[in-house]
Short mmCIF file of C-alpha atoms in Angstrom, two decimals:
data_model
loop_
_atom_site.label_atom_id
_atom_site.label_comp_id
_atom_site.label_asym_id
_atom_site.label_seq_id
_atom_site.Cartn_x
_atom_site.Cartn_y
_atom_site.Cartn_z
CA TYR W 7 112.30 139.20 162.65
CA TYR W 8 112.16 142.36 164.81
CA ARG W 9 115.23 141.37 166.80
CA ILE W 10 117.35 140.62 163.72
CA HIS W 11 116.53 144.03 162.25
CA TYR W 12 117.04 145.76 165.57
CA ASN W 13 120.52 144.22 165.99
CA MET W 14 121.43 144.98 162.38
CA TYR W 15 120.42 148.65 162.50
CA TRP W 16 121.89 149.09 165.99
CA THR W 17 125.27 147.76 164.82
CA ILE W 18 125.30 149.88 161.65
CA SER W 19 124.34 152.97 163.65
CA TYR W 20 127.06 152.33 166.22
CA ARG W 21 129.78 151.68 163.62
CA ASN W 22 128.77 154.34 161.09
CA THR W 23 131.11 157.33 160.82
CA LEU W 24 128.71 159.50 158.75
CA LYS W 25 126.54 161.59 161.06
CA SER W 26 123.48 161.69 158.74
CA GLU W 27 123.47 157.91 158.14
CA LYS W 28 124.15 157.25 161.81
CA GLN W 29 121.01 159.18 162.75
CA ASN W 30 118.90 157.42 160.10
CA TYR W 31 119.88 153.98 161.36
CA SER W 32 119.41 155.11 164.95
CA ASP W 33 115.82 156.11 164.11
CA LEU W 34 115.20 152.71 162.51
CA THR W 35 116.64 151.03 165.60
CA ARG W 36 114.22 152.92 167.81
CA LEU W 37 111.24 151.79 165.72
CA TYR W 38 112.14 148.13 166.11
CA TYR W 39 112.83 148.68 169.82
CA ASP W 40 109.30 150.00 170.30
CA SER W 41 107.92 146.83 168.72
CA LEU W 42 110.20 144.45 170.61
CA VAL W 43 109.64 145.94 174.05
CA GLN W 44 105.93 145.23 173.75
CA VAL W 45 106.25 141.52 172.93
CA LEU W 46 109.27 140.32 174.95
CA PRO W 47 108.61 138.97 178.48
CA LYS W 48 110.22 141.33 181.01
CA SER W 49 111.76 138.39 182.87
CA SER W 50 113.53 137.05 179.77
CA LEU W 51 117.23 137.37 178.93
CA ARG W 52 116.35 138.87 175.56
CA TYR W 53 114.41 141.65 177.25
CA GLU W 54 117.35 142.47 179.54
CA ASP W 55 119.69 142.42 176.55
CA LEU W 56 117.36 144.76 174.66
CA ILE W 57 117.12 147.20 177.58
CA GLU W 58 120.91 147.24 177.95
CA MET W 59 121.40 147.98 174.25
CA GLU W 60 118.76 150.70 174.33
CA TYR W 61 120.39 152.39 177.34
CA PHE W 62 123.63 152.28 175.40
CA ARG W 63 122.04 153.74 172.26
CA ARG W 64 120.61 156.62 174.31
CA GLY W 65 124.02 157.33 175.84
CA GLU W 66 122.97 156.25 179.36
CA ILE W 67 126.18 154.28 179.81
CA GLN W 68 126.06 153.80 183.58
CA LYS W 69 122.57 152.28 183.32
CA SER W 70 123.76 150.12 180.43
CA LEU W 71 126.67 148.86 182.53
CA SER W 72 124.37 148.14 185.49
CA MET W 73 122.10 146.04 183.31
CA ASN W 74 125.14 144.30 181.83
CA THR W 75 126.43 143.51 185.32
CA LYS W 76 123.11 141.87 186.14
CA ARG W 77 123.36 139.69 183.02
CA PHE W 78 127.09 139.03 183.45
CA GLU W 79 126.74 137.75 187.01
CA LYS W 80 124.07 135.18 186.18
CA THR W 81 125.46 133.95 182.85
CA ASN W 82 127.64 130.85 182.67
CA THR W 83 130.92 131.20 180.79
CA THR W 84 129.87 128.34 178.51
CA ALA W 85 126.70 130.13 177.39
CA LYS W 86 126.53 130.97 173.69
CA HIS W 87 125.88 134.67 174.34
CA TYR W 88 128.59 135.06 177.02
CA PRO W 89 131.17 136.66 174.62
CA LEU W 90 128.56 139.23 173.56
CA ILE W 91 127.96 140.16 177.19
CA THR W 92 131.69 140.58 177.87
CA TYR W 93 132.11 142.61 174.69
CA CYS W 94 129.27 144.98 175.61
CA ARG W 95 130.74 145.22 179.10
CA ALA W 96 134.10 146.24 177.64
CA VAL W 97 132.49 148.91 175.44
CA ASN W 98 130.61 150.34 178.43
CA TYR W 99 133.85 150.58 180.42
CA LEU W 100 135.56 152.17 177.42
CA LEU W 101 132.95 154.94 177.23
CA LEU W 102 133.31 155.47 180.99
CA ASP W 103 137.09 155.96 180.45
CA ASP W 104 137.97 152.86 182.48
CA TYR W 105 140.55 151.65 179.97
CA GLU W 106 142.04 148.86 182.09
CA GLN W 107 138.66 147.18 182.61
CA ALA W 108 137.80 147.77 178.95
CA LYS W 109 141.01 146.08 177.80
CA LYS W 110 140.46 143.21 180.25
CA PHE W 111 137.01 142.38 178.84
CA PHE W 112 137.99 142.93 175.20
CA VAL W 113 140.81 140.42 175.70
CA LEU W 114 138.43 138.02 177.46
CA THR W 115 135.98 138.35 174.57
CA ALA W 116 138.72 137.71 171.98
CA ILE W 117 139.88 134.59 173.87
CA MET W 118 136.34 133.22 174.07
CA GLN W 119 135.74 133.88 170.37
CA ILE W 120 139.01 132.24 169.36
CA LYS W 121 138.21 129.17 171.47
CA ARG W 122 134.80 128.92 169.83
CA SER W 123 136.17 129.64 166.34
CA THR W 124 133.88 132.64 166.07
CA LYS W 125 134.87 134.78 163.09
CA ASP W 126 134.20 138.10 164.76
CA ASN W 127 136.84 140.82 164.86
CA ALA W 128 135.24 143.61 166.88
CA SER W 129 137.18 142.83 170.07
CA LEU W 130 140.46 142.57 168.14
CA TYR W 131 139.84 145.98 166.60
CA GLU W 132 139.11 147.55 169.99
CA ILE W 133 142.25 146.02 171.50
CA ALA W 134 144.30 147.41 168.61
CA THR W 135 142.80 150.86 169.20
CA LEU W 136 143.63 150.78 172.91
CA LEU W 137 147.19 149.63 172.18
CA CYS W 138 147.58 152.53 169.74
CA ASP W 139 146.53 154.93 172.49
CA GLU W 140 149.32 153.42 174.60
CA ASN W 141 151.81 153.88 171.70
CA LYS W 142 152.23 150.11 171.38
CA TYR W 143 152.02 150.20 167.61
CA LYS W 144 153.71 146.87 166.90
CA GLN W 145 151.17 144.95 168.98
CA ALA W 146 148.33 147.08 167.63
CA ASN W 147 149.39 146.31 164.06
CA ARG W 148 149.36 142.58 164.85
CA TYR W 149 145.82 142.75 166.26
CA ILE W 150 144.41 144.88 163.43
CA ASN W 151 145.93 142.51 160.85
CA ALA W 152 144.27 139.58 162.62
CA ALA W 153 140.96 141.46 162.56
CA MET W 154 141.34 142.17 158.84
CA GLU W 155 142.13 138.51 158.15
CA ASP W 156 139.00 137.43 160.02
CA ALA W 157 136.91 139.94 158.07
CA ARG W 158 138.28 138.59 154.78
CA ASN W 159 137.57 134.99 155.83
CA TYR W 160 134.08 136.02 156.96
CA ASN W 161 133.64 137.83 153.62
CA SER W 162 132.06 140.80 155.38
CA ARG W 163 132.10 143.93 153.22
CA PHE W 164 130.79 146.08 156.05
CA ARG W 165 133.52 144.96 158.43
CA MET W 166 136.18 145.27 155.76
CA ALA W 167 135.08 148.82 154.96
CA PHE W 168 135.03 149.74 158.65
CA LEU W 169 138.41 148.16 159.38
CA SER W 170 140.23 149.44 156.30
CA ASN W 171 140.49 153.03 157.52
CA ALA W 172 141.51 151.92 161.03
CA SER W 173 144.01 149.46 159.61
CA LEU W 174 145.61 152.19 157.49
CA LYS W 175 146.00 154.49 160.50
CA VAL W 176 147.49 151.74 162.67
CA HIS W 177 149.83 150.63 159.90
CA GLU W 178 151.00 154.20 159.27
CA ALA W 179 151.62 154.72 163.00
CA TYR W 180 153.53 151.42 163.15
CA GLN W 181 155.66 152.32 160.11
CA LYS W 182 156.37 155.71 161.64
CA GLU W 183 157.50 154.01 164.86
CA VAL W 184 159.74 151.63 162.86
CA LYS W 185 161.24 154.59 160.97
CA ASN W 186 161.87 156.45 164.23
CA GLN W 187 163.56 153.38 165.66
CA LYS W 188 165.76 153.09 162.56
CA ASP W 189 166.60 156.80 162.73
CA ASN W 190 167.48 156.43 166.42
CA LEU W 191 169.66 153.40 165.65
CA HIS W 192 171.42 155.41 162.93
CA ILE W 193 172.01 158.25 165.39
CA TYR W 194 173.29 155.79 168.00
CA GLY W 195 175.58 154.22 165.38
CA VAL W 196 177.01 157.59 164.35
CA THR W 197 177.42 158.63 167.99
CA LEU W 198 179.14 155.34 168.83
CA THR W 199 181.48 155.74 165.85
CA ILE W 200 182.40 159.26 166.95
CA LEU W 201 183.00 158.03 170.52
CA LEU W 202 185.25 155.23 169.24
CA ILE W 203 187.25 157.76 167.20
CA ILE W 204 187.59 160.02 170.24
CA ILE W 205 188.63 157.07 172.43
CA THR W 206 191.18 155.95 169.80
CA ILE W 207 192.62 159.47 169.53
CA THR W 208 192.67 159.82 173.32
CA ALA W 209 194.40 156.46 173.71
CA GLY W 210 196.96 157.50 171.09
CA LEU W 211 197.63 160.80 172.86
CA ILE W 212 198.01 159.03 176.21
CA SER W 213 200.44 156.53 174.67
CA TRP W 214 202.41 159.35 173.06
CA GLN W 215 202.54 161.25 176.36
CA TYR W 216 203.61 158.12 178.20
CA PHE W 217 206.38 157.49 175.65
CA ARG W 218 207.48 161.15 175.92
CA LEU W 219 207.58 161.02 179.74
CA SER W 220 209.51 157.74 179.64
CA LYS W 221 212.06 159.34 177.31
CA ILE W 222 212.40 162.37 179.63
CA ARG W 223 212.87 160.11 182.68
CA LEU W 224 215.58 158.18 180.83
CA GLN W 225 217.37 161.42 179.99
CA PHE W 226 217.21 162.53 183.65
CA LYS W 227 218.56 159.18 184.74
CA LYS W 228 221.53 159.48 182.38
CA ALA W 229 222.16 163.05 183.51
CA ASN W 230 222.17 161.98 187.17
CA THR W 231 224.60 159.17 186.38
CA HIS W 232 227.04 161.64 184.79
CA LEU W 233 226.81 163.93 187.81
CA VAL W 234 227.63 161.09 190.20
CA GLU W 235 230.68 160.13 188.15
#
């Protein structure tokens, strides 16, 4: 009971964009943490998971990553909670500005979830966000659409609401990139047309000059013949 509520309020607090609501859910999370930490055995995996999440909630990211590393190293890849560990690991790296490691573990999480048919889209959303930061809008649009599709299949209003704003931003950025590409192609087309016209005119002038010089040489040749005679 305590753990379900702790996870729920922790997730809502982390995902919430409204500062006042974020703080309210954070306070509720802390209340359930205080209850859980008293009853969970300190040697249990759930206790380690709880401590990692609490470090993260407090903004002590390096400590959160250290606890995650401890869990990551002793967890088999077939374990049910393995994708959650890799996802949390990716988020920790993201907040430490290690984007390559963050992307690596978000991708690993997405692969594991797809293999297990887990309808969770958090890793797909994070990958889309990182791709946007790299100006790879086409790929980002593909990932955010996949995340939206999963949210619809999962029938999660919270996820849909969270993803809708992000999806709009990614889609707008992608459409802008497509428009820029079309504009560039139009410019290239116009430039190429102008170059072809210039080349055609230049070729015509060269041909005309060649014909004129040939005519002059012929006249000289005739004049020389008359002089010899």
